[in-house]
Amino acid sequence: MQYNAALTAITSPPPNIKTFSQSTSNSRCDHGDDIDDIGTYDDFHTIDWLREMSRNRLRHRQIYQSTKESCFDKTKSWHDASSGWILVLLIGLAAGALAGIIDIVTKWLSDLKLGICSSHFWFNQASCCWNSLSPTATATNCSDWKTWAHIFSLSSTSPQSMYAFNYVAYIIIAIFFSTLAAVLVKMFAPYACGSGIPEVKTILSGFIIRGYLGKWTLLIKCVTAPLAVASNLSLGKEGPLVHISSCCGNVFANLFPKYAKNEAKKREALSAAAAAGVSVAFGVPVGGVLFSLEEVSYYFPMKTMWRSFFAALIAAFILRSLNPYGSAHFVMFYVTYNRPWLLFELIPFALLGILGGLYGAAFIHANLAWCRFRKTSRLGKYPIIEVMFVTLITTAGSYPNPYTKIDASTMIFQLVSECSPYVRNNLCDYSIEVSFDMLSMYLKMCGQITCFLAQGVNVTNIHTAPVGVGLQTALSQLSIAFIFKCIITVFTFGLKIPTGLFIPSLGVGALMGRMVGIGVEQLVNRYPHCPLWESSCHSGHTCITPGLYAMVGAAATLGGVTRMTVSLVVVMFELTGGLQYIVPLMLAAMCSKWAGDAFGREGIYDGHIKLNGYPFLENKEEFTYTTLADDVMRPRRGDAPLTVVTQEMTIGELDNLVKTTKFNGFPVVSSRDDKRLVGYLYRRDLILALDNAWTNNQNVNRDCKVFFTLNAPTLSGMSKHDPTPIRLFNIVDLSPITITDHTPMEIVVEIFSKLGIRQALVTHNGTLLGIITKKDILRHIAELSGEDPDHIMFD
Amino acid sequence: MQYNAALTAITSPPPNIKTFSQSTSNSRCDHGDDIDDIGTYDDFHTIDWLREMSRNRLRHRQIYQSTKESCFDKTKSWHDASSGWILVLLIGLAAGALAGIIDIVTKWLSDLKLGICSSHFWFNQASCCWNSLSPTATATNCSDWKTWAHIFSLSSTSPQSMYAFNYVAYIIIAIFFSTLAAVLVKMFAPYACGSGIPEVKTILSGFIIRGYLGKWTLLIKCVTAPLAVASNLSLGKEGPLVHISSCCGNVFANLFPKYAKNEAKKREALSAAAAAGVSVAFGVPVGGVLFSLEEVSYYFPMKTMWRSFFAALIAAFILRSLNPYGSAHFVMFYVTYNRPWLLFELIPFALLGILGGLYGAAFIHANLAWCRFRKTSRLGKYPIIEVMFVTLITTAGSYPNPYTKIDASTMIFQLVSECSPYVRNNLCDYSIEVSFDMLSMYLKMCGQITCFLAQGVNVTNIHTAPVGVGLQTALSQLSIAFIFKCIITVFTFGLKIPTGLFIPSLGVGALMGRMVGIGVEQLVNRYPHCPLWESSCHSGHTCITPGLYAMVGAAATLGGVTRMTVSLVVVMFELTGGLQYIVPLMLAAMCSKWAGDAFGREGIYDGHIKLNGYPFLENKEEFTYTTLADDVMRPRRGDAPLTVVTQEMTIGELDNLVKTTKFNGFPVVSSRDDKRLVGYLYRRDLILALDNAWTNNQNVNRDCKVFFTLNAPTLSGMSKHDPTPIRLFNIVDLSPITITDHTPMEIVVEIFSKLGIRQALVTHNGTLLGIITKKDILRHIAELSGEDPDHIMFD
């Protein structure tokens, strides 16, 4: 409407300048918001946070100014105020529900590789064998659960051929799952591949990737994530859950105009969604919020944090109500250790941290190299075949080993659990004697057999024991599993199916940690009189918890791969459920980060962001070079002069400008000679405004002059033969961010990352010299750090 | 050195401009850093974060550039890199140790009001009565503990006179403690009064208050905080612990030049210290970090967060090693409830939240009104008498009531604890029967009698019970205590002794919550067939935990008073130690915030910041007005023109400028007529540079011209009779932050709060129009919200 008013002003005397200056006072906000699409962005472009926030405040003001008028307006303003909370509530509900369903489906599909429940085919192995009361839920004494060999009536044949049949069935089913996932991804939603966290991070930093968080991606990722996990590849569904949750955030945000039409507000909802995603991935709401704060979000004001927390909590609560883990706790690997750690144990914990950091650095290098190879070679053209091949290798290698045969989260749970008299597996084969009294007491305490699994029990009274035969076997299996997982994960992360990295990293770390833990335990048992531990370990009692080592190792590798710090410790703290073990976890996280940073400071997600050339300006690291704005701005010395829009250009000239250049915007200066800066004009807005002028006004021709400032000439001052002038000052940003040519780049980077702007204009003594865009800065940083500046692909 | 070089350049040909432009390329950084004190700030002034960070990066670069040279330099750079971690380690150690000592001393002093341990006078009541094995540690059956009436051999007289004697002794000792505290504060460290959080918050936002975090404040606050708590006033030591910890941060920061000489870096250490303070106040490291993030810190980058976490963890660990709470957990009110909450309970929880929010709003209004009265009336002149009087009223009113007689944290612990067969106090007087079997089972489980206190026990099998006589008494005492605490706290917070607000707020809320909880419990018992709870509460079993209500109520009032959100929930979550109860806590915190915000959005700390006129620019709330930079900048229309420094002013003119004006800085423009902006000059730097010129160079006289830019005339271009020119371009900031006059104030506020600048220059088409300082913005906000703009007192 306002735009039309400006156009009709062509034939009527212009309004009083003062009045106009008031009505257009929010120059940043209302430049032509009335033309549809003005203020929106193209795909693969960066948003301007300052501008978006201003637009939001304008919208907010408009709603509240009209509140007094009618009941409808009041409802509208109430709806507007509450829509933020409603939105995060919806996100929380959806994330929790989806995570629960995905968990249940994954468990069932996973077990389907091994066999099927004859009585209730929709039961997974644990549910099927529930009545057999086996605490570890192994299939040994469960009659309802049939392996494929049983189903196909091969039980009369030799055990070897049964084993072979099951082996082959396992591989075939796994390949079927992963191929199905790859086909679905390729056909319906190519964006559903990968973990999604690098892209979500880039989107949250202000980049537009249309469809990345769309309905199709959501649907396909929900379907394929369980398939991918069930195919026993070395991947997890926790990273994809963050992507899925973010998709929910985007889909729901589109229901509320406040969020749908404003990219900055939408990102607030996405931050909350990411928090909810991690919250349900591990059942850790506080950790989820801190993960969103530390790793994913770019701007995370307190208000968003509070809402994220709400979303994370609702999501965790819903997940708990669905109870996919079948225990009283809604945490994935909830364990309570009863033994305090000892001071000397800080040495192995620090060692684990360093090993985790080294693993992380090695993994990042290897995986990035492989992904680069995939991108540049012919391999990238056959994603489905690649998935099939990797699945074949993975399943063929993992079936014979009991620790890789089961799904990774069960393996991690076994590794981090404490040994108790009721855990009957090789890891706890210490040949210990248990009195019936203790057993009955435990039973009284717990009421249910499952609580042994979930809570761990007090085993301080169990005698020390040497390694049993079972544990020896287990140790060799653990080391094989460790090496196998280390290698295969490099080739798995980056396949064109949903691939999360949390679980494989935690798994590698838990394997490493458990082995170190058993080593330390045996060391203490064998040399009980070493001064390091003699005072704390009473003879006849073991004082080492190998499960804790597995937990610490898992934290260390995850830290090494992702370079998380605070959120890592909080997640692990919530998983272990006790402040007591936070010191070892913190130590491991610190050592891991230091060791990893020695070989390159970027985590795997940052590495993939760089690999894909996304325009992500790091806001957590400092810029340490000494260059000036002068050195970065365009045009460089020798380049063609800066393309500017001056006052009094004609429509024809502007049309040419738009057609012959590709810049995203043009500085507006007072005249071609005296380049005093007036404002900034977005290309997209200019095109829309020109189109609008052509369409809506028949007097417009190519010779019409266009005025961008308030002091345009009045009609009375013009001869009648001049073409009618057009006023477009409502699309000019009269308050562009400017810096001087002497500004050090460290400050420029600070301004860009803190204010979230897309470009800044460079002046010297008030005269326009050039322009710096986010892309220029990223290219400059790449140049300075010796990388290829052309890998920054997008504006 | 560089400054001298610039001065000697007067008599020698100037260096090549290009070279110079390179060497002074960091115009923001090195303007005369070589003159001592250049770049420092006066007391009660605001720092410029951008400038401080630049100075730090310059220093960093200098150290690392020289690293290659010698072994000494290498050690220096290593020391520099590690000093951050060493500093936070020291802060953590000191905060933990001080908190432990203060806890122990407070407990002892507190009990001293009631009596003394005859066998070991340095024992508090609990330690003294340890051997009597009374689980609740009441003095009933403890022979070593003597009340004052016993000590003075009044045991033969009537119980009434003994009671009266103890009563009077209690009051006298309390008044002695509080008076001593007030005298110490008045004589040695006036800054040690209050909670300190508003001031720490202001300091962290970039304000300088010399001595506020000094050694004396630290010492006196450490001594007086236990005295104040022990005098049974309605205050806590938790807020003061944040101040004490921040003092430690400041004192230790002064040991490291990296932090001592840079106000921005120092604030990183202070943020970590604040986190450590809350961490030890409640034993909640994660909550401490989030409190620092949400409530206290202004800039909290990830790196600082990680270090804060480290400091908080170390502090909590040290505190735990000192073990002042005498239990296995190092958390103040650690409780584990075993009963799940029911869905219908969300109604009373929400109610508690609303009540808490209303209490908070009422408290803030009343307390601020009282503090304003104290400031403006004669009352403020007699702080010691005021303290004595309030102590008299408090102690006289609290002795007869068992819930106010004991110290507040013990009371809170009693209120939030679950009833079990082994807790023998009025609150649990339900006349229940206990089988010996259960007792022995519990004993086996716990091993120690204290675990009943610390962990709470499973009481799901205890039958429902109506209110006993004891509980009826307790209820009336609780309600009296509630009203008394509500009123007296208003007059206590703001006394000139260390006064924390956490414990009184939690106390009020716990009293309220427990009463509501008992009410709901009795409701359920009396009407067991109400459809709301019939399905979840099996007959014969109680299903309500009044202790949980006390916890929720405590969270609600604390939320209402401080308006904390995420950190509040995380602190309470860490205190209850279970994710299960996070939903009720979150609900209460949300309702509390909404209810409180309806009566004013500022929390108690923000209220006190405003009351004291500190220049604190809120960075968590949005600016919602539609004014432009034009409306805020100085000079206003009709004012005298802006005082500027031009090129080619003489020393005499500059001297006059400094003497006749009080501005903190001056814009440098190209000439008086063509006000194209060149840079910005800090008053303090200018004075120092002029003084330096007078002292070090005898050729200088008042007619000497001063040049501020690089294109100063060379000597060859001047006649020999001209006075020698002086170059001061190394003190000019050539990259001041500029905005246009059309910039909406919402964006200006965003720029100020996100970049932490102190002033911005306003231009129009490249010409300087005016200047906006932080104070101008704060005054503008005050004006717009209808407050007195003159209450912003400092620059």
Short mmCIF file of C-alpha atoms in Angstrom, two decimals, chain A residues 81-337:
data_model
loop_
_atom_site.label_atom_id
_atom_site.label_comp_id
_atom_site.label_asym_id
_atom_site.label_seq_id
_atom_site.Cartn_x
_atom_site.Cartn_y
_atom_site.Cartn_z
CA ALA A 81 2.65 -13.41 22.19
CA SER A 82 1.95 -17.03 22.98
CA SER A 83 2.88 -18.46 19.60
CA GLY A 84 6.52 -18.80 20.63
CA TRP A 85 5.62 -21.06 23.51
CA ILE A 86 3.04 -22.99 21.52
CA LEU A 87 5.62 -23.53 18.82
CA VAL A 88 8.28 -24.91 21.15
CA LEU A 89 5.65 -27.05 22.83
CA LEU A 90 4.73 -28.55 19.47
CA ILE A 91 8.39 -29.06 18.64
CA GLY A 92 8.98 -30.79 21.95
CA LEU A 93 5.97 -33.05 21.53
CA ALA A 94 6.88 -33.96 17.97
CA ALA A 95 10.56 -34.53 18.70
CA GLY A 96 9.75 -36.71 21.69
CA ALA A 97 7.14 -38.73 19.87
CA LEU A 98 9.25 -39.23 16.75
CA ALA A 99 12.28 -40.20 18.80
CA GLY A 100 10.22 -42.75 20.70
CA ILE A 101 8.76 -44.27 17.57
CA ILE A 102 12.14 -44.32 15.83
CA ASP A 103 13.69 -46.00 18.86
CA ILE A 104 11.08 -48.72 18.95
CA VAL A 105 11.19 -49.32 15.20
CA THR A 106 14.97 -49.37 15.22
CA LYS A 107 15.10 -51.96 17.97
CA TRP A 108 12.66 -54.16 16.12
CA LEU A 109 14.38 -53.83 12.76
CA SER A 110 17.74 -54.40 14.37
CA ASP A 111 16.64 -57.64 15.92
CA LEU A 112 15.00 -58.69 12.69
CA LYS A 113 18.47 -59.40 11.32
CA LEU A 114 18.88 -62.12 13.92
CA GLY A 115 15.45 -63.64 13.88
CA ILE A 116 11.82 -63.05 14.67
CA CYS A 117 9.46 -63.46 17.58
CA SER A 118 7.28 -66.42 16.74
CA SER A 119 4.48 -65.55 19.12
CA HIS A 120 4.28 -61.80 18.39
CA PHE A 121 6.20 -60.87 15.30
CA TRP A 122 6.03 -57.17 16.20
CA PHE A 123 8.04 -57.76 19.37
CA ASN A 124 11.75 -57.20 19.42
CA GLN A 125 13.99 -59.74 21.03
CA ALA A 126 13.93 -58.19 24.51
CA SER A 127 10.14 -57.90 24.59
CA CYS A 128 9.78 -61.36 23.14
CA CYS A 129 11.99 -62.89 25.80
CA TRP A 130 10.56 -60.78 28.62
CA ASN A 131 8.83 -63.70 30.26
CA SER A 132 11.87 -65.90 30.29
CA LEU A 133 13.18 -63.57 33.01
CA SER A 134 16.70 -63.57 31.74
CA PRO A 135 18.20 -60.41 33.11
CA THR A 136 20.61 -59.89 30.26
CA ALA A 137 17.92 -60.73 27.74
CA THR A 138 20.15 -62.96 25.69
CA ALA A 139 18.35 -65.40 23.52
CA THR A 140 19.90 -68.45 25.10
CA ASN A 141 16.88 -69.49 27.07
CA CYS A 142 14.05 -67.88 25.18
CA SER A 143 11.82 -70.24 23.27
CA ASP A 144 9.65 -67.70 21.49
CA TRP A 145 12.53 -66.06 19.71
CA LYS A 146 13.48 -67.91 16.54
CA THR A 147 16.58 -67.33 14.50
CA TRP A 148 16.20 -67.43 10.75
CA ALA A 149 17.69 -70.88 10.65
CA HIS A 150 14.93 -72.07 12.97
CA ILE A 151 12.26 -70.40 10.92
CA PHE A 152 13.46 -72.13 7.81
CA SER A 153 13.49 -75.44 9.70
CA LEU A 154 17.21 -75.93 9.56
CA SER A 155 17.36 -76.88 13.21
CA SER A 156 18.00 -80.48 12.27
CA THR A 157 21.17 -79.62 10.36
CA SER A 158 24.57 -79.11 11.89
CA PRO A 159 25.22 -76.06 14.07
CA GLN A 160 27.81 -74.89 11.56
CA SER A 161 25.34 -74.71 8.73
CA MET A 162 22.82 -73.02 11.02
CA TYR A 163 25.45 -70.48 11.90
CA ALA A 164 26.27 -69.97 8.25
CA PHE A 165 22.62 -69.60 7.37
CA ASN A 166 22.07 -67.04 10.10
CA TYR A 167 25.23 -65.25 9.03
CA VAL A 168 24.07 -64.96 5.46
CA ALA A 169 20.55 -63.96 6.48
CA TYR A 170 22.07 -61.27 8.68
CA ILE A 171 24.13 -59.88 5.83
CA ILE A 172 21.32 -60.03 3.30
CA ILE A 173 18.79 -58.35 5.57
CA ALA A 174 21.30 -55.66 6.51
CA ILE A 175 22.10 -54.96 2.87
CA PHE A 176 18.41 -54.86 2.10
CA PHE A 177 17.84 -52.28 4.84
CA SER A 178 20.72 -50.04 3.89
CA THR A 179 19.97 -50.24 0.17
CA LEU A 180 16.35 -49.41 0.81
CA ALA A 181 17.47 -46.42 2.85
CA ALA A 182 19.87 -45.26 0.15
CA VAL A 183 17.24 -45.62 -2.58
CA LEU A 184 14.65 -43.72 -0.58
CA VAL A 185 17.12 -40.95 0.14
CA LYS A 186 18.19 -40.71 -3.48
CA MET A 187 14.69 -40.77 -4.90
CA PHE A 188 12.73 -38.62 -2.48
CA ALA A 189 14.97 -36.46 -0.34
CA PRO A 190 18.67 -36.17 -1.13
CA TYR A 191 19.00 -33.76 1.79
CA ALA A 192 18.13 -36.56 4.22
CA CYS A 193 21.62 -38.03 4.02
CA GLY A 194 24.40 -37.48 6.51
CA SER A 195 24.06 -36.41 10.09
CA GLY A 196 22.63 -33.03 9.17
CA ILE A 197 24.36 -31.24 12.01
CA PRO A 198 26.84 -29.32 9.80
CA GLU A 199 24.01 -28.06 7.64
CA VAL A 200 21.75 -27.24 10.58
CA LYS A 201 24.66 -25.32 12.06
CA THR A 202 25.15 -23.41 8.81
CA ILE A 203 21.44 -22.70 8.52
CA LEU A 204 21.38 -21.42 12.08
CA SER A 205 24.28 -19.11 11.27
CA GLY A 206 22.00 -17.41 8.75
CA PHE A 207 22.27 -19.39 5.53
CA ILE A 208 19.27 -20.39 3.44
CA ILE A 209 19.03 -23.95 2.11
CA ARG A 210 15.48 -24.39 0.91
CA GLY A 211 14.05 -27.81 1.49
CA TYR A 212 16.80 -28.93 3.82
CA LEU A 213 14.39 -28.81 6.72
CA GLY A 214 11.28 -29.57 4.70
CA LYS A 215 8.52 -32.11 5.06
CA TRP A 216 10.03 -34.61 2.65
CA THR A 217 13.37 -34.53 4.34
CA LEU A 218 11.63 -35.05 7.66
CA LEU A 219 9.61 -37.99 6.42
CA ILE A 220 12.41 -39.74 4.58
CA LYS A 221 14.92 -39.20 7.36
CA CYS A 222 12.47 -40.64 9.90
CA VAL A 223 12.02 -43.71 7.73
CA THR A 224 15.61 -44.21 6.69
CA ALA A 225 17.33 -43.52 10.01
CA PRO A 226 15.99 -46.73 11.60
CA LEU A 227 16.83 -48.66 8.43
CA ALA A 228 20.37 -47.34 8.44
CA VAL A 229 20.90 -48.16 12.10
CA ALA A 230 19.29 -51.57 11.75
CA SER A 231 21.64 -52.44 8.92
CA ASN A 232 24.35 -52.52 11.58
CA LEU A 233 26.49 -49.93 9.84
CA SER A 234 28.78 -48.02 12.14
CA LEU A 235 26.44 -45.09 12.56
CA GLY A 236 23.88 -43.78 15.00
CA LYS A 237 20.52 -42.14 14.84
CA GLU A 238 21.41 -39.40 17.35
CA GLY A 239 22.80 -36.89 14.87
CA PRO A 240 19.90 -37.51 12.47
CA LEU A 241 17.53 -36.96 15.40
CA VAL A 242 18.88 -33.42 15.65
CA HIS A 243 18.14 -32.96 11.96
CA ILE A 244 14.70 -34.55 12.32
CA SER A 245 13.91 -32.35 15.26
CA SER A 246 15.06 -29.28 13.32
CA CYS A 247 12.79 -30.31 10.46
CA CYS A 248 9.92 -30.45 12.94
CA GLY A 249 10.96 -26.99 14.08
CA ASN A 250 10.86 -25.66 10.55
CA VAL A 251 7.60 -27.38 9.63
CA PHE A 252 5.83 -26.10 12.73
CA ALA A 253 7.40 -22.66 12.40
CA ASN A 254 5.72 -22.34 9.02
CA LEU A 255 2.36 -22.57 10.78
CA PHE A 256 2.99 -19.30 12.61
CA PRO A 257 3.37 -16.19 10.43
CA LYS A 258 5.62 -14.61 13.06
CA TYR A 259 8.15 -17.35 12.46
CA ALA A 260 7.35 -18.32 8.88
CA LYS A 261 8.01 -14.88 7.47
CA ASN A 262 11.09 -14.00 9.45
CA GLU A 263 14.28 -15.93 8.98
CA ALA A 264 15.81 -14.73 12.25
CA LYS A 265 12.77 -15.69 14.33
CA LYS A 266 12.62 -19.02 12.55
CA ARG A 267 16.16 -19.70 13.64
CA GLU A 268 15.15 -19.21 17.26
CA ALA A 269 12.69 -22.05 16.82
CA LEU A 270 15.36 -24.13 15.09
CA SER A 271 17.77 -23.62 17.99
CA ALA A 272 15.11 -24.91 20.34
CA ALA A 273 14.46 -27.82 18.01
CA ALA A 274 18.14 -28.76 17.95
CA ALA A 275 18.17 -28.75 21.74
CA ALA A 276 15.10 -31.00 21.76
CA GLY A 277 16.84 -33.28 19.29
CA VAL A 278 19.85 -33.92 21.49
CA SER A 279 17.59 -34.08 24.51
CA VAL A 280 15.71 -37.04 23.09
CA ALA A 281 18.75 -38.59 21.46
CA PHE A 282 20.26 -39.28 24.87
CA GLY A 283 17.50 -38.33 27.30
CA VAL A 284 19.49 -35.34 28.56
CA PRO A 285 17.51 -32.07 28.47
CA VAL A 286 20.14 -29.82 30.04
CA GLY A 287 22.83 -31.35 27.89
CA GLY A 288 20.65 -30.80 24.84
CA VAL A 289 20.29 -27.11 25.54
CA LEU A 290 24.00 -26.73 26.10
CA PHE A 291 24.74 -28.66 22.92
CA SER A 292 22.51 -26.29 21.02
CA LEU A 293 24.26 -23.37 22.68
CA GLU A 294 27.78 -24.59 22.16
CA GLU A 295 27.77 -26.56 18.98
CA VAL A 296 24.83 -25.68 16.78
CA SER A 297 23.33 -22.26 17.45
CA TYR A 298 24.79 -19.00 16.30
CA TYR A 299 22.72 -16.52 18.25
CA PHE A 300 21.32 -17.90 21.43
CA PRO A 301 19.80 -15.18 23.55
CA MET A 302 18.49 -16.05 27.00
CA LYS A 303 14.89 -16.03 25.80
CA THR A 304 15.67 -18.65 23.18
CA MET A 305 17.58 -20.65 25.74
CA TRP A 306 14.60 -20.72 28.07
CA ARG A 307 12.32 -21.87 25.28
CA SER A 308 14.88 -24.41 24.11
CA PHE A 309 14.97 -25.75 27.60
CA PHE A 310 11.21 -26.06 27.59
CA ALA A 311 11.24 -27.86 24.25
CA ALA A 312 14.02 -30.17 25.40
CA LEU A 313 12.17 -30.98 28.57
CA ILE A 314 8.85 -31.67 26.90
CA ALA A 315 10.61 -33.84 24.35
CA ALA A 316 12.41 -35.82 27.04
CA PHE A 317 9.21 -36.17 29.00
CA ILE A 318 7.26 -37.49 26.02
CA LEU A 319 10.06 -39.89 25.20
CA ARG A 320 10.05 -41.10 28.77
CA SER A 321 6.30 -41.66 28.64
CA LEU A 322 6.78 -43.79 25.54
CA ASN A 323 9.55 -45.50 27.47
CA PRO A 324 11.45 -47.11 24.64
CA TYR A 325 14.33 -48.17 26.86
CA GLY A 326 11.99 -50.20 29.02
CA SER A 327 13.43 -49.00 32.28
CA ALA A 328 12.57 -46.57 35.01
CA HIS A 329 15.11 -44.09 33.72
CA PHE A 330 14.64 -42.41 30.43
CA VAL A 331 18.31 -42.06 29.84
CA MET A 332 20.03 -44.18 27.28
CA PHE A 333 22.99 -45.52 29.20
CA TYR A 334 21.92 -44.50 32.66
CA VAL A 335 24.38 -45.96 35.11
CA THR A 336 25.09 -45.31 38.73
CA TYR A 337 28.45 -46.36 39.93
#
